[in-house]
Amino acid sequence: EMLDRYISDPALKEHIREFVAAFPEYRLDVQEMVIEGDMVAVRGTVLGRHKGAYAGIPATGREINLEVMVFYRISDGRISKFWLQTDSKVLMDQLTR
């Protein structure tokens, strides 16, 4: 599987699977990326269309535009840990407005 090639963190793999199921054509527009040692920090915007169930909300067809900050720890050439910061309320408001 493609995720196994780049990611060893099972929580990140699950997060990606769930997000892709709900927003299959989403993209992350990166505004800034900082790399130091084994850490990578990414600040960006997630854009997509809600085409599958997410957090108990059936597909709405609505577009999302969500600011995110993600930190990745890299070990043995793969992502071994991640931390995601975003405003979940903004996402829920976009899906239920």
mmCIF file with all atom_site columns, C-alpha atoms in Angstrom:
data_model
loop_
_atom_site.group_PDB
_atom_site.id
_atom_site.type_symbol
_atom_site.label_atom_id
_atom_site.label_alt_id
_atom_site.label_comp_id
_atom_site.label_asym_id
_atom_site.label_entity_id
_atom_site.label_seq_id
_atom_site.pdbx_PDB_ins_code
_atom_site.Cartn_x
_atom_site.Cartn_y
_atom_site.Cartn_z
_atom_site.occupancy
_atom_site.B_iso_or_equiv
_atom_site.pdbx_formal_charge
_atom_site.auth_seq_id
_atom_site.auth_comp_id
_atom_site.auth_asym_id
_atom_site.auth_atom_id
_atom_site.pdbx_PDB_model_num
ATOM 1  C CA . GLU A 1 1  ? 0.000   0.000  0.000  1.00 0.00 ? 1  GLU A CA 1
ATOM 2  C CA . MET A 1 2  ? 1.185   3.502  -0.838 1.00 0.00 ? 2  MET A CA 1
ATOM 3  C CA . LEU A 1 3  ? 0.727   4.741  2.751  1.00 0.00 ? 3  LEU A CA 1
ATOM 4  C CA . ASP A 1 4  ? 3.074   2.042  4.056  1.00 0.00 ? 4  ASP A CA 1
ATOM 5  C CA . ARG A 1 5  ? 5.845   3.322  1.821  1.00 0.00 ? 5  ARG A CA 1
ATOM 6  C CA . TYR A 1 6  ? 5.871   6.773  3.429  1.00 0.00 ? 6  TYR A CA 1
ATOM 7  C CA . ILE A 1 7  ? 4.176   6.379  6.832  1.00 0.00 ? 7  ILE A CA 1
ATOM 8  C CA . SER A 1 8  ? 4.808   4.088  9.811  1.00 0.00 ? 8  SER A CA 1
ATOM 9  C CA . ASP A 1 9  ? 2.389   5.853  12.222 1.00 0.00 ? 9  ASP A CA 1
ATOM 10 C CA . PRO A 1 10 ? -0.866  3.809  12.266 1.00 0.00 ? 10 PRO A CA 1
ATOM 11 C CA . ALA A 1 11 ? -2.874  6.796  13.568 1.00 0.00 ? 11 ALA A CA 1
ATOM 12 C CA . LEU A 1 12 ? -1.845  8.929  10.591 1.00 0.00 ? 12 LEU A CA 1
ATOM 13 C CA . LYS A 1 13 ? -2.697  6.139  8.150  1.00 0.00 ? 13 LYS A CA 1
ATOM 14 C CA . GLU A 1 14 ? -6.175  5.850  9.674  1.00 0.00 ? 14 GLU A CA 1
ATOM 15 C CA . HIS A 1 15 ? -6.653  9.642  9.636  1.00 0.00 ? 15 HIS A CA 1
ATOM 16 C CA . ILE A 1 16 ? -5.727  9.775  5.941  1.00 0.00 ? 16 ILE A CA 1
ATOM 17 C CA . ARG A 1 17 ? -8.041  6.865  5.047  1.00 0.00 ? 17 ARG A CA 1
ATOM 18 C CA . GLU A 1 18 ? -10.990 8.507  6.830  1.00 0.00 ? 18 GLU A CA 1
ATOM 19 C CA . PHE A 1 19 ? -10.295 11.924 5.330  1.00 0.00 ? 19 PHE A CA 1
ATOM 20 C CA . VAL A 1 20 ? -9.873  10.566 1.789  1.00 0.00 ? 20 VAL A CA 1
ATOM 21 C CA . ALA A 1 21 ? -13.157 8.630  2.130  1.00 0.00 ? 21 ALA A CA 1
ATOM 22 C CA . ALA A 1 22 ? -14.963 11.881 2.962  1.00 0.00 ? 22 ALA A CA 1
ATOM 23 C CA . PHE A 1 23 ? -12.967 14.286 0.768  1.00 0.00 ? 23 PHE A CA 1
ATOM 24 C CA . PRO A 1 24 ? -11.545 12.063 -2.015 1.00 0.00 ? 24 PRO A CA 1
ATOM 25 C CA . GLU A 1 25 ? -10.075 14.858 -4.134 1.00 0.00 ? 25 GLU A CA 1
ATOM 26 C CA . TYR A 1 26 ? -8.809  17.122 -1.356 1.00 0.00 ? 26 TYR A CA 1
ATOM 27 C CA . ARG A 1 27 ? -5.538  18.958 -1.643 1.00 0.00 ? 27 ARG A CA 1
ATOM 28 C CA . LEU A 1 28 ? -3.193  20.630 0.808  1.00 0.00 ? 28 LEU A CA 1
ATOM 29 C CA . ASP A 1 29 ? -1.856  23.975 -0.363 1.00 0.00 ? 29 ASP A CA 1
ATOM 30 C CA . VAL A 1 30 ? 1.359   24.546 1.598  1.00 0.00 ? 30 VAL A CA 1
ATOM 31 C CA . GLN A 1 31 ? 2.069   28.138 2.638  1.00 0.00 ? 31 GLN A CA 1
ATOM 32 C CA . GLU A 1 32 ? 5.137   27.367 4.755  1.00 0.00 ? 32 GLU A CA 1
ATOM 33 C CA . MET A 1 33 ? 7.314   24.363 5.520  1.00 0.00 ? 33 MET A CA 1
ATOM 34 C CA . VAL A 1 34 ? 10.123  24.243 8.069  1.00 0.00 ? 34 VAL A CA 1
ATOM 35 C CA . ILE A 1 35 ? 12.485  21.294 8.445  1.00 0.00 ? 35 ILE A CA 1
ATOM 36 C CA . GLU A 1 36 ? 14.782  20.895 11.421 1.00 0.00 ? 36 GLU A CA 1
ATOM 37 C CA . GLY A 1 37 ? 16.456  17.645 12.385 1.00 0.00 ? 37 GLY A CA 1
ATOM 38 C CA . ASP A 1 38 ? 13.856  14.872 12.242 1.00 0.00 ? 38 ASP A CA 1
ATOM 39 C CA . MET A 1 39 ? 10.884  17.285 12.378 1.00 0.00 ? 39 MET A CA 1
ATOM 40 C CA . VAL A 1 40 ? 8.881   18.837 9.541  1.00 0.00 ? 40 VAL A CA 1
ATOM 41 C CA . ALA A 1 41 ? 6.319   21.584 10.199 1.00 0.00 ? 41 ALA A CA 1
ATOM 42 C CA . VAL A 1 42 ? 3.730   22.428 7.543  1.00 0.00 ? 42 VAL A CA 1
ATOM 43 C CA . ARG A 1 43 ? 1.280   25.333 7.579  1.00 0.00 ? 43 ARG A CA 1
ATOM 44 C CA . GLY A 1 44 ? -1.303  25.224 4.853  1.00 0.00 ? 44 GLY A CA 1
ATOM 45 C CA . THR A 1 45 ? -4.875  25.150 3.653  1.00 0.00 ? 45 THR A CA 1
ATOM 46 C CA . VAL A 1 46 ? -6.917  22.019 2.976  1.00 0.00 ? 46 VAL A CA 1
ATOM 47 C CA . LEU A 1 47 ? -9.369  22.418 0.111  1.00 0.00 ? 47 LEU A CA 1
ATOM 48 C CA . GLY A 1 48 ? -11.878 19.824 -0.988 1.00 0.00 ? 48 GLY A CA 1
ATOM 49 C CA . ARG A 1 49 ? -15.461 18.737 -1.541 1.00 0.00 ? 49 ARG A CA 1
ATOM 50 C CA . HIS A 1 50 ? -17.435 16.666 0.962  1.00 0.00 ? 50 HIS A CA 1
ATOM 51 C CA . LYS A 1 51 ? -18.305 13.495 -1.002 1.00 0.00 ? 51 LYS A CA 1
ATOM 52 C CA . GLY A 1 52 ? -18.460 10.887 1.782  1.00 0.00 ? 52 GLY A CA 1
ATOM 53 C CA . ALA A 1 53 ? -19.568 10.632 5.409  1.00 0.00 ? 53 ALA A CA 1
ATOM 54 C CA . TYR A 1 54 ? -17.400 12.497 7.914  1.00 0.00 ? 54 TYR A CA 1
ATOM 55 C CA . ALA A 1 55 ? -17.893 12.708 11.695 1.00 0.00 ? 55 ALA A CA 1
ATOM 56 C CA . GLY A 1 56 ? -21.402 11.301 11.277 1.00 0.00 ? 56 GLY A CA 1
ATOM 57 C CA . ILE A 1 57 ? -22.341 13.863 8.613  1.00 0.00 ? 57 ILE A CA 1
ATOM 58 C CA . PRO A 1 58 ? -23.431 12.327 5.301  1.00 0.00 ? 58 PRO A CA 1
ATOM 59 C CA . ALA A 1 59 ? -21.905 13.748 2.110  1.00 0.00 ? 59 ALA A CA 1
ATOM 60 C CA . THR A 1 60 ? -23.135 17.280 1.473  1.00 0.00 ? 60 THR A CA 1
ATOM 61 C CA . GLY A 1 61 ? -21.236 18.178 -1.692 1.00 0.00 ? 61 GLY A CA 1
ATOM 62 C CA . ARG A 1 62 ? -20.066 21.345 0.054  1.00 0.00 ? 62 ARG A CA 1
ATOM 63 C CA . GLU A 1 63 ? -16.573 22.732 -0.419 1.00 0.00 ? 63 GLU A CA 1
ATOM 64 C CA . ILE A 1 64 ? -14.195 23.016 2.520  1.00 0.00 ? 64 ILE A CA 1
ATOM 65 C CA . ASN A 1 65 ? -11.412 25.521 3.085  1.00 0.00 ? 65 ASN A CA 1
ATOM 66 C CA . LEU A 1 66 ? -9.543  24.782 6.304  1.00 0.00 ? 66 LEU A CA 1
ATOM 67 C CA . GLU A 1 67 ? -6.314  26.182 7.747  1.00 0.00 ? 67 GLU A CA 1
ATOM 68 C CA . VAL A 1 68 ? -4.053  23.500 9.244  1.00 0.00 ? 68 VAL A CA 1
ATOM 69 C CA . MET A 1 69 ? -0.714  23.174 10.996 1.00 0.00 ? 69 MET A CA 1
ATOM 70 C CA . VAL A 1 70 ? 0.896   19.727 10.962 1.00 0.00 ? 70 VAL A CA 1
ATOM 71 C CA . PHE A 1 71 ? 4.116   18.500 12.537 1.00 0.00 ? 71 PHE A CA 1
ATOM 72 C CA . TYR A 1 72 ? 5.711   15.273 11.335 1.00 0.00 ? 72 TYR A CA 1
ATOM 73 C CA . ARG A 1 73 ? 8.542   13.281 12.918 1.00 0.00 ? 73 ARG A CA 1
ATOM 74 C CA . ILE A 1 74 ? 10.589  11.368 10.357 1.00 0.00 ? 74 ILE A CA 1
ATOM 75 C CA . SER A 1 75 ? 12.298  8.073  11.280 1.00 0.00 ? 75 SER A CA 1
ATOM 76 C CA . ASP A 1 76 ? 13.934  5.682  8.820  1.00 0.00 ? 76 ASP A CA 1
ATOM 77 C CA . GLY A 1 77 ? 12.649  7.748  5.898  1.00 0.00 ? 77 GLY A CA 1
ATOM 78 C CA . ARG A 1 78 ? 8.976   7.539  6.905  1.00 0.00 ? 78 ARG A CA 1
ATOM 79 C CA . ILE A 1 79 ? 6.562   9.594  9.008  1.00 0.00 ? 79 ILE A CA 1
ATOM 80 C CA . SER A 1 80 ? 6.634   7.964  12.433 1.00 0.00 ? 80 SER A CA 1
ATOM 81 C CA . LYS A 1 81 ? 4.490   10.481 14.353 1.00 0.00 ? 81 LYS A CA 1
ATOM 82 C CA . PHE A 1 82 ? 2.241   13.435 13.543 1.00 0.00 ? 82 PHE A CA 1
ATOM 83 C CA . TRP A 1 83 ? 0.454   16.260 15.340 1.00 0.00 ? 83 TRP A CA 1
ATOM 84 C CA . LEU A 1 84 ? -2.367  18.136 13.608 1.00 0.00 ? 84 LEU A CA 1
ATOM 85 C CA . GLN A 1 85 ? -3.735  21.498 14.708 1.00 0.00 ? 85 GLN A CA 1
ATOM 86 C CA . THR A 1 86 ? -6.867  22.906 13.118 1.00 0.00 ? 86 THR A CA 1
ATOM 87 C CA . ASP A 1 87 ? -10.164 24.486 14.082 1.00 0.00 ? 87 ASP A CA 1
ATOM 88 C CA . SER A 1 88 ? -12.638 21.595 13.901 1.00 0.00 ? 88 SER A CA 1
ATOM 89 C CA . LYS A 1 89 ? -15.547 23.982 14.459 1.00 0.00 ? 89 LYS A CA 1
ATOM 90 C CA . VAL A 1 90 ? -14.703 25.791 11.216 1.00 0.00 ? 90 VAL A CA 1
ATOM 91 C CA . LEU A 1 91 ? -14.861 22.475 9.353  1.00 0.00 ? 91 LEU A CA 1
ATOM 92 C CA . MET A 1 92 ? -18.142 21.438 11.001 1.00 0.00 ? 92 MET A CA 1
ATOM 93 C CA . ASP A 1 93 ? -19.660 24.869 10.233 1.00 0.00 ? 93 ASP A CA 1
ATOM 94 C CA . GLN A 1 94 ? -18.687 24.487 6.569  1.00 0.00 ? 94 GLN A CA 1
ATOM 95 C CA . LEU A 1 95 ? -20.345 21.055 6.411  1.00 0.00 ? 95 LEU A CA 1
ATOM 96 C CA . THR A 1 96 ? -23.545 22.009 8.247  1.00 0.00 ? 96 THR A CA 1
ATOM 97 C CA . ARG A 1 97 ? -24.209 25.636 7.274  1.00 0.00 ? 97 ARG A CA 1
#
